PDB file of N, CA and C in Angstrom:
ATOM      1  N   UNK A 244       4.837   3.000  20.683  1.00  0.00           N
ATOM      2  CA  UNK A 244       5.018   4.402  20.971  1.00  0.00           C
ATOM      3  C   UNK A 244       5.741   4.651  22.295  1.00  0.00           C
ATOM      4  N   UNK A 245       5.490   3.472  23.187  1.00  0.00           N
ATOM      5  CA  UNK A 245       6.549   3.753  24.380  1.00  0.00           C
ATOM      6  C   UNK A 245       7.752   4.442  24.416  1.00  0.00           C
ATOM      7  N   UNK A 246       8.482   5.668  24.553  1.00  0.00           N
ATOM      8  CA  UNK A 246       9.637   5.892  24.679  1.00  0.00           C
ATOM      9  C   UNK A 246      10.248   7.072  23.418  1.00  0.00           C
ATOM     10  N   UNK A 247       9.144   7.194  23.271  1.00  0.00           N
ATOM     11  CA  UNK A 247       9.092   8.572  22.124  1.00  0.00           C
ATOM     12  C   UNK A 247       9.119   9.783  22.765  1.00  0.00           C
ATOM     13  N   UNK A 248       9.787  10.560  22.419  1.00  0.00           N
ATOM     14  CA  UNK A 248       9.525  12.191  22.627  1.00  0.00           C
ATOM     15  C   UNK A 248       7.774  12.835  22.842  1.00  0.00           C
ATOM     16  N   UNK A 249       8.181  13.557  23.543  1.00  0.00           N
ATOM     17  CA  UNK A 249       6.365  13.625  23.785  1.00  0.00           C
ATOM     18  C   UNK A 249       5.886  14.839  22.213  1.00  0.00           C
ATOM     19  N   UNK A 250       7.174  15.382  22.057  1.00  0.00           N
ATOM     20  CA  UNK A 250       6.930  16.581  20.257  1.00  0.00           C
ATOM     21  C   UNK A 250       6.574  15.456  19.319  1.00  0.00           C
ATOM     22  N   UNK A 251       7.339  14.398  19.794  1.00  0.00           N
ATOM     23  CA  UNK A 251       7.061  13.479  18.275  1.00  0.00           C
ATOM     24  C   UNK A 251       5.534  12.378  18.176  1.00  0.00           C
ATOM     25  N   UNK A 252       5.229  12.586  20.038  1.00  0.00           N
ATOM     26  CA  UNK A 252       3.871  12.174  19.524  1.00  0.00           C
ATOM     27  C   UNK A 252       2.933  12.902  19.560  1.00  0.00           C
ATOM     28  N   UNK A 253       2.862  14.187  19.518  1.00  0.00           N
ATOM     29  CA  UNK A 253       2.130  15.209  19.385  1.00  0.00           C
ATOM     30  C   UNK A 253       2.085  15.520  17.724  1.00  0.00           C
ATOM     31  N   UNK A 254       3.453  15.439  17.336  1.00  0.00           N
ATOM     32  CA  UNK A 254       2.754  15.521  15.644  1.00  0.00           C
ATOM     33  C   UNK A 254       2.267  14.329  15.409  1.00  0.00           C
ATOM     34  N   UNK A 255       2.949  13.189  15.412  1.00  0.00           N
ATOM     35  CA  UNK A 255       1.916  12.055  14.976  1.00  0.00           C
ATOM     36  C   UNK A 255       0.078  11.960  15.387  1.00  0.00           C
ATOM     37  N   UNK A 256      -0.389  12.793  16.434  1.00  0.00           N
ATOM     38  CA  UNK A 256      -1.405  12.553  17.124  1.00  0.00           C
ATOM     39  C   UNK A 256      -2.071  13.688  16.234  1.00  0.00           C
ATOM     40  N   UNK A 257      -1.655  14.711  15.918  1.00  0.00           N
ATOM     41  CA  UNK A 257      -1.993  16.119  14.670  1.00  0.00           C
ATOM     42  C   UNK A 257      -2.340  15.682  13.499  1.00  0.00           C
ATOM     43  N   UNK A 258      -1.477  14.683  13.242  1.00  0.00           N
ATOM     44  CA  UNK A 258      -1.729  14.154  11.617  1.00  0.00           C
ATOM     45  C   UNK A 258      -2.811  13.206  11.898  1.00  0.00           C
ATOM     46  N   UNK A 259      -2.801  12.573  12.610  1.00  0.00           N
ATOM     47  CA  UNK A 259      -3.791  11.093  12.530  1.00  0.00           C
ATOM     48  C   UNK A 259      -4.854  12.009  12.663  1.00  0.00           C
ATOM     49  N   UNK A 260      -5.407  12.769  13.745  1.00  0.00           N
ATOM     50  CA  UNK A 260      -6.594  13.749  13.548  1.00  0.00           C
ATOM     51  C   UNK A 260      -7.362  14.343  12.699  1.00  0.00           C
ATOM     52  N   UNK A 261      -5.693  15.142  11.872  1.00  0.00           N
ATOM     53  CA  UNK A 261      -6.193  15.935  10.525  1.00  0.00           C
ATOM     54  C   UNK A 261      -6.652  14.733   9.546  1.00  0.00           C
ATOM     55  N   UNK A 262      -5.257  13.466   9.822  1.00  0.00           N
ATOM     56  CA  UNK A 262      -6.129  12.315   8.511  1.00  0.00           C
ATOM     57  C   UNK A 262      -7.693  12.026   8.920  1.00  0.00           C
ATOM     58  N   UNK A 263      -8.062  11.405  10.124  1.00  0.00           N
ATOM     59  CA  UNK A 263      -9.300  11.226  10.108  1.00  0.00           C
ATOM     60  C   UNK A 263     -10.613  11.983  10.399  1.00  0.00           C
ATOM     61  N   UNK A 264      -9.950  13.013  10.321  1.00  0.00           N
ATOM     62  CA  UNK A 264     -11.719  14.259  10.269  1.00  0.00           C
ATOM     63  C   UNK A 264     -11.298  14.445   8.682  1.00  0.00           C
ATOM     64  N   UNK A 265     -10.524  14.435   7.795  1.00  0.00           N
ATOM     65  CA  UNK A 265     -10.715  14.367   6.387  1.00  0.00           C
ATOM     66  C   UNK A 265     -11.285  13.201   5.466  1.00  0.00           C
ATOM     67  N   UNK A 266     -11.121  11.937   6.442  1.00  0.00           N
ATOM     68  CA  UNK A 266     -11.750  10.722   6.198  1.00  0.00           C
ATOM     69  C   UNK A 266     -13.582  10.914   6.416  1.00  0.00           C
ATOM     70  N   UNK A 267     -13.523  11.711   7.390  1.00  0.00           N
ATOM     71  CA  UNK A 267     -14.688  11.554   7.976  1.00  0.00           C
ATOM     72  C   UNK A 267     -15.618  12.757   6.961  1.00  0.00           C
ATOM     73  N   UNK A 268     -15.406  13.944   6.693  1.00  0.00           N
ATOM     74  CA  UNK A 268     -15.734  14.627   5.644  1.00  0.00           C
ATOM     75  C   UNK A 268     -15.703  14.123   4.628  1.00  0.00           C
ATOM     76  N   UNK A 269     -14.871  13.069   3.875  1.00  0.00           N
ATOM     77  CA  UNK A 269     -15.303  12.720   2.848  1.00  0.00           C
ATOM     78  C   UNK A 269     -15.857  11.548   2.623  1.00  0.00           C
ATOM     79  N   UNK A 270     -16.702  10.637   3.924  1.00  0.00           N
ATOM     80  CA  UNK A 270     -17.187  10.010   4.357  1.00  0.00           C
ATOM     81  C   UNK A 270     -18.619   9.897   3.895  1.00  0.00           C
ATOM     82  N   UNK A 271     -18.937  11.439   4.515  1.00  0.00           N
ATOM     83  CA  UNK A 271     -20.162  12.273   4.952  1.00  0.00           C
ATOM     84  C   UNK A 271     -20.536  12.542   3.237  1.00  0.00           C
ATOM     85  N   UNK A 272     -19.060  13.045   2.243  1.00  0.00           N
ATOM     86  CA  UNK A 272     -19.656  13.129   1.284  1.00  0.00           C
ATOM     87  C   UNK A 272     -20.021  12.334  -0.128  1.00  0.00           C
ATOM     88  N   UNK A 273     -19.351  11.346   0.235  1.00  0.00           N
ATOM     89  CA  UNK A 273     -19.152   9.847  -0.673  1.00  0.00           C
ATOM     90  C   UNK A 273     -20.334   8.667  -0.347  1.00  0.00           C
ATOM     91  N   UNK A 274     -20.032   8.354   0.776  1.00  0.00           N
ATOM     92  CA  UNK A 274     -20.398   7.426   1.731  1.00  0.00           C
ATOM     93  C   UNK A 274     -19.327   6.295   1.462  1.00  0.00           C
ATOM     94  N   UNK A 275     -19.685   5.463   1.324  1.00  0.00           N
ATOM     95  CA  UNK A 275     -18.914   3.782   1.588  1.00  0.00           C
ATOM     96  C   UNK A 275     -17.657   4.137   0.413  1.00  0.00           C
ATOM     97  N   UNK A 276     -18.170   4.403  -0.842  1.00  0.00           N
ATOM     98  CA  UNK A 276     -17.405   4.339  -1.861  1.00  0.00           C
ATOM     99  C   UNK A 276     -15.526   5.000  -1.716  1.00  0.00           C
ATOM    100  N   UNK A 277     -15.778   5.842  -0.632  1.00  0.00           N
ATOM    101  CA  UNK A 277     -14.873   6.128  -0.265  1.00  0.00           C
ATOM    102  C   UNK A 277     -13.649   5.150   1.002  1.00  0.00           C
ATOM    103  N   UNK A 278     -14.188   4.289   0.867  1.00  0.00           N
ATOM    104  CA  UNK A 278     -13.437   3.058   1.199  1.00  0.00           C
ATOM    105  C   UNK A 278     -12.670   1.988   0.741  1.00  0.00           C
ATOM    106  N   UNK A 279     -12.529   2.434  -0.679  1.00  0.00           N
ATOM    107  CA  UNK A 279     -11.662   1.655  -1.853  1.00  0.00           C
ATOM    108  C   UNK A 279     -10.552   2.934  -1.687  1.00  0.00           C
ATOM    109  N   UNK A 280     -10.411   3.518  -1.523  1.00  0.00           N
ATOM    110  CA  UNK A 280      -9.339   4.572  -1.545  1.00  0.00           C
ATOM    111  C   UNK A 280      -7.682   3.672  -0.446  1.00  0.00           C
ATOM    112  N   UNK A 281      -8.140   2.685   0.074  1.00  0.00           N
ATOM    113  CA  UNK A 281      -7.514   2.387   1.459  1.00  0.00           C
ATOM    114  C   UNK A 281      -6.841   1.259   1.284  1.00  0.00           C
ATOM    115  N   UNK A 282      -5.827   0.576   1.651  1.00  0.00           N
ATOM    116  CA  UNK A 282      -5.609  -0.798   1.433  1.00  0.00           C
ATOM    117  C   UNK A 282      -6.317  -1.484   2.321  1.00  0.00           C
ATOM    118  N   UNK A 283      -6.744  -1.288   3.228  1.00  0.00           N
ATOM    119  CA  UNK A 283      -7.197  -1.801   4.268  1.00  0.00           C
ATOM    120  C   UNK A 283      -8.784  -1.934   3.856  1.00  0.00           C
ATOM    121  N   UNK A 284      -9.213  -1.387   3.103  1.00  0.00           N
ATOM    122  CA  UNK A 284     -10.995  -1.269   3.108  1.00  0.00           C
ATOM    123  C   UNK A 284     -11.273  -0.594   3.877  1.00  0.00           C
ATOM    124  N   UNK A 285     -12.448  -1.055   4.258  1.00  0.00           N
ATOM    125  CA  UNK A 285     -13.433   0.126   5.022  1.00  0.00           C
ATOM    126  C   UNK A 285     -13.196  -0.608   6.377  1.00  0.00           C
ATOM    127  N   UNK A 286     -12.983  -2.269   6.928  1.00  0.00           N
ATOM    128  CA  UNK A 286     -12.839  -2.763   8.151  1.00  0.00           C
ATOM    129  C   UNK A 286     -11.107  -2.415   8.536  1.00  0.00           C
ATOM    130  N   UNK A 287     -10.043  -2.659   7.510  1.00  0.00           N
ATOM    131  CA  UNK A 287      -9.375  -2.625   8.055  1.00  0.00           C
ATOM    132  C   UNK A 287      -9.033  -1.413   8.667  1.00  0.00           C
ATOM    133  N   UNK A 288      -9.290  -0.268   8.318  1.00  0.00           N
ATOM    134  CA  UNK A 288      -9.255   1.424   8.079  1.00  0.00           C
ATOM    135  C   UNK A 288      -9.932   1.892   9.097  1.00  0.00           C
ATOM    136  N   UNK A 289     -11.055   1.366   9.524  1.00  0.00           N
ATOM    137  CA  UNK A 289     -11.557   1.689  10.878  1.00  0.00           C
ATOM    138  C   UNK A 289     -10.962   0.879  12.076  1.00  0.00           C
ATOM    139  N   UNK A 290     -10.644  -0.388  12.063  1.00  0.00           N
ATOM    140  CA  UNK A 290      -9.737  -0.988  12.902  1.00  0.00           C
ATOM    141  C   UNK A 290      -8.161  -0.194  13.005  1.00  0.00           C
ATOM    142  N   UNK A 291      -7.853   0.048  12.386  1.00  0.00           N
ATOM    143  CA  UNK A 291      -6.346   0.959  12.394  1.00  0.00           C
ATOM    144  C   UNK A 291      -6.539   2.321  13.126  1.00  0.00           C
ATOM    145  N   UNK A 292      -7.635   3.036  12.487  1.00  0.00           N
ATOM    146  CA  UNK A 292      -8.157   4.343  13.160  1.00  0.00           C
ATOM    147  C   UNK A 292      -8.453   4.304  14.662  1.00  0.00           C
ATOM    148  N   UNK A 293      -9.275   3.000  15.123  1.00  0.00           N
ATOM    149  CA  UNK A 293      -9.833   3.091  16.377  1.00  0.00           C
ATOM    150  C   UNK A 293      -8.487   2.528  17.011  1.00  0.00           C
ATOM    151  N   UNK A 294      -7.723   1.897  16.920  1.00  0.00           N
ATOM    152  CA  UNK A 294      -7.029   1.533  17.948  1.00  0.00           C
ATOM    153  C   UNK A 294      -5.783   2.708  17.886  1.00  0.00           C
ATOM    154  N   UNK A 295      -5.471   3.725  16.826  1.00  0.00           N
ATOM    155  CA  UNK A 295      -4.759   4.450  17.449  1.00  0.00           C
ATOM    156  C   UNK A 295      -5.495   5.619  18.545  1.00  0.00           C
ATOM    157  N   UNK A 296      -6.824   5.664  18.398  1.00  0.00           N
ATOM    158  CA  UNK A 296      -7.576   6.654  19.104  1.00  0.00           C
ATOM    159  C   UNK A 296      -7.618   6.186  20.352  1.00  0.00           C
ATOM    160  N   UNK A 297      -7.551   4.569  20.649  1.00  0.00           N
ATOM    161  CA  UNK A 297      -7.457   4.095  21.595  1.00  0.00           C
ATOM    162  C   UNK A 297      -5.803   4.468  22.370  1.00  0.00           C
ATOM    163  N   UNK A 298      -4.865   4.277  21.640  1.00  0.00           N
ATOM    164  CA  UNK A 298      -3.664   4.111  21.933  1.00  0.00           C
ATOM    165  C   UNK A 298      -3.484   5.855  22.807  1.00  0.00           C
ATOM    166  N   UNK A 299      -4.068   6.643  21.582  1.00  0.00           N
ATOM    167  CA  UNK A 299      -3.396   8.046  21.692  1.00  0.00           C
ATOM    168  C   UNK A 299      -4.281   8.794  23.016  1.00  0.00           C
ATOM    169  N   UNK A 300      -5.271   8.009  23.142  1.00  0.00           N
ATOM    170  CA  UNK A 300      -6.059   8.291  24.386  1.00  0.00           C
ATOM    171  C   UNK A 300      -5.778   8.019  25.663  1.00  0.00           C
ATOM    172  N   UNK A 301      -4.782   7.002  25.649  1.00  0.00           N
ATOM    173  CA  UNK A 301      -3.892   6.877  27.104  1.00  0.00           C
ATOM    174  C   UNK A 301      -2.741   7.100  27.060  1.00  0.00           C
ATOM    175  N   UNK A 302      -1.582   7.696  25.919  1.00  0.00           N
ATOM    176  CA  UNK A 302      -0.772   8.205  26.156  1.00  0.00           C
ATOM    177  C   UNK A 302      -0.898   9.860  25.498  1.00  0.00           C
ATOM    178  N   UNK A 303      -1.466  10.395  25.414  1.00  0.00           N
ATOM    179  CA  UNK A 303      -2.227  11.461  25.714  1.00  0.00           C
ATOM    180  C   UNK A 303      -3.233  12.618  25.476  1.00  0.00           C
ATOM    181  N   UNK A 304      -4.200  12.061  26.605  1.00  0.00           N
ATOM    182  CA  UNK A 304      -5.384  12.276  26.784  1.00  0.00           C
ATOM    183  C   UNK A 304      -5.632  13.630  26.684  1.00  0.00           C
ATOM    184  N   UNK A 305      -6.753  14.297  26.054  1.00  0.00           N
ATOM    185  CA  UNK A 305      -6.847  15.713  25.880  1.00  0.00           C
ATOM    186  C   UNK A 305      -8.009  15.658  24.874  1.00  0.00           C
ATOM    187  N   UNK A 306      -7.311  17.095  24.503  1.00  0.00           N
ATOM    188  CA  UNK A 306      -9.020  17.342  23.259  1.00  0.00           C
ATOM    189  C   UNK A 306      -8.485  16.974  21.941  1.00  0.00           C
ATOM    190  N   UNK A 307      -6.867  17.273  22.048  1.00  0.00           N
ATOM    191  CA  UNK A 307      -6.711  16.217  20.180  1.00  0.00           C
ATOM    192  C   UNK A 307      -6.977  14.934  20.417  1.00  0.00           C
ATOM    193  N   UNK A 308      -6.637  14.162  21.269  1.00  0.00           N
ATOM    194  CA  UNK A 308      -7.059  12.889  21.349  1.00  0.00           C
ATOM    195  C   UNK A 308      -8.622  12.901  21.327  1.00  0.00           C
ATOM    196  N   UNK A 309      -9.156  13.529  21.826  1.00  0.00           N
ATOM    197  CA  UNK A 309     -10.287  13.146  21.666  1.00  0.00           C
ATOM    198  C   UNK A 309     -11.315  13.706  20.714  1.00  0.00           C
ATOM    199  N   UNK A 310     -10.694  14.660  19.764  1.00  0.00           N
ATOM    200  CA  UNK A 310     -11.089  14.898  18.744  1.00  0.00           C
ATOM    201  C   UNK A 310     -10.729  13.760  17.714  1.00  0.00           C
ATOM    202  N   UNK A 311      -9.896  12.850  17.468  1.00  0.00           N
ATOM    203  CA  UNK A 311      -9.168  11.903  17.090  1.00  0.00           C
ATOM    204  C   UNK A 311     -10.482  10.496  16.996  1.00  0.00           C
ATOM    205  N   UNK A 312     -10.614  10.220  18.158  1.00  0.00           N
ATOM    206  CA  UNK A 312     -11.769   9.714  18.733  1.00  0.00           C
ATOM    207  C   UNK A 312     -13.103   9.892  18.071  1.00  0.00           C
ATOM    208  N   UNK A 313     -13.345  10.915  18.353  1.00  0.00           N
ATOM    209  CA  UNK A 313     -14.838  11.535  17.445  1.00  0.00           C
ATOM    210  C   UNK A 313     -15.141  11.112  16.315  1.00  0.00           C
ATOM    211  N   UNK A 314     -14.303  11.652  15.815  1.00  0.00           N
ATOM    212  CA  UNK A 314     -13.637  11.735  14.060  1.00  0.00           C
ATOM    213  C   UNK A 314     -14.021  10.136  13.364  1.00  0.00           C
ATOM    214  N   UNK A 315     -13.034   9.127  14.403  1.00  0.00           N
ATOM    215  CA  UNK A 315     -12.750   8.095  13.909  1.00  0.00           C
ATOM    216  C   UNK A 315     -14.045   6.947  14.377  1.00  0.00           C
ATOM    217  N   UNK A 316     -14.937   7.237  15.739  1.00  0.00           N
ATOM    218  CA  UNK A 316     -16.329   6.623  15.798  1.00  0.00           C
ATOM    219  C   UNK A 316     -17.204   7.605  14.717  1.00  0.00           C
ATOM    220  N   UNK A 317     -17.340   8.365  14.367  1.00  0.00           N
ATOM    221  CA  UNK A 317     -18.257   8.690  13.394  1.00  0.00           C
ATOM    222  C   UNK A 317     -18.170   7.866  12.111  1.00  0.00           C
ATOM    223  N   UNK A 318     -16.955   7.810  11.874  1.00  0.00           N
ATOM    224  CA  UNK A 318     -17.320   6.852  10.618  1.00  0.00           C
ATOM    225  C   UNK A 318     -16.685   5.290  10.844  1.00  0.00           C
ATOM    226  N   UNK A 319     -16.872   4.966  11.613  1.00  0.00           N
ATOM    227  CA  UNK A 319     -16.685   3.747  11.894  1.00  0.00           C
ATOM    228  C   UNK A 319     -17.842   2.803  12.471  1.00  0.00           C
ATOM    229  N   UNK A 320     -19.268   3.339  11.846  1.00  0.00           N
ATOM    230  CA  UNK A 320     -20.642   3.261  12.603  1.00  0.00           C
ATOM    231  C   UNK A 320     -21.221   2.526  11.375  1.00  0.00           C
TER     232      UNK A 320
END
């Protein structure tokens, strides 16, 4: 992400959000089963999630990032 427009990581940081509080709602309403949906499974899918929450949290820090965050430790528990 180094060297990106700061618009272009602001939508990418919008979508990953909106994707994972929709992950996380249908998390809440499935449970696990909703982890075949993913190529990744349920480890790889939370490993992908947390490290962009990680990523998007130091290049920039705020309340989408850290709604991002939330989202993506709730169901990654």
């Amino acid at each position: 992400m180094p060297g990106k427009p700061i618009q272009s990581l602001l939508v990418s940081l919008a979508d990953k959000t909106h994707n994972a509080e929709a992950i996380l709602f249908d998390y809440r309403e499935l449970g696990d089963q909703i982890w075949s949906r993913f190529n990744g499974g349920a480890d790889g899918t939370r490993w992908y999630y947390t490290e962009l929450a990680n990523v998007f949290a130091k290049a920039m820090p705020g309340r989408l990032a850290d709604r991002l965050g939330r989202a993506t430790a709730a169901f990654s528990v």
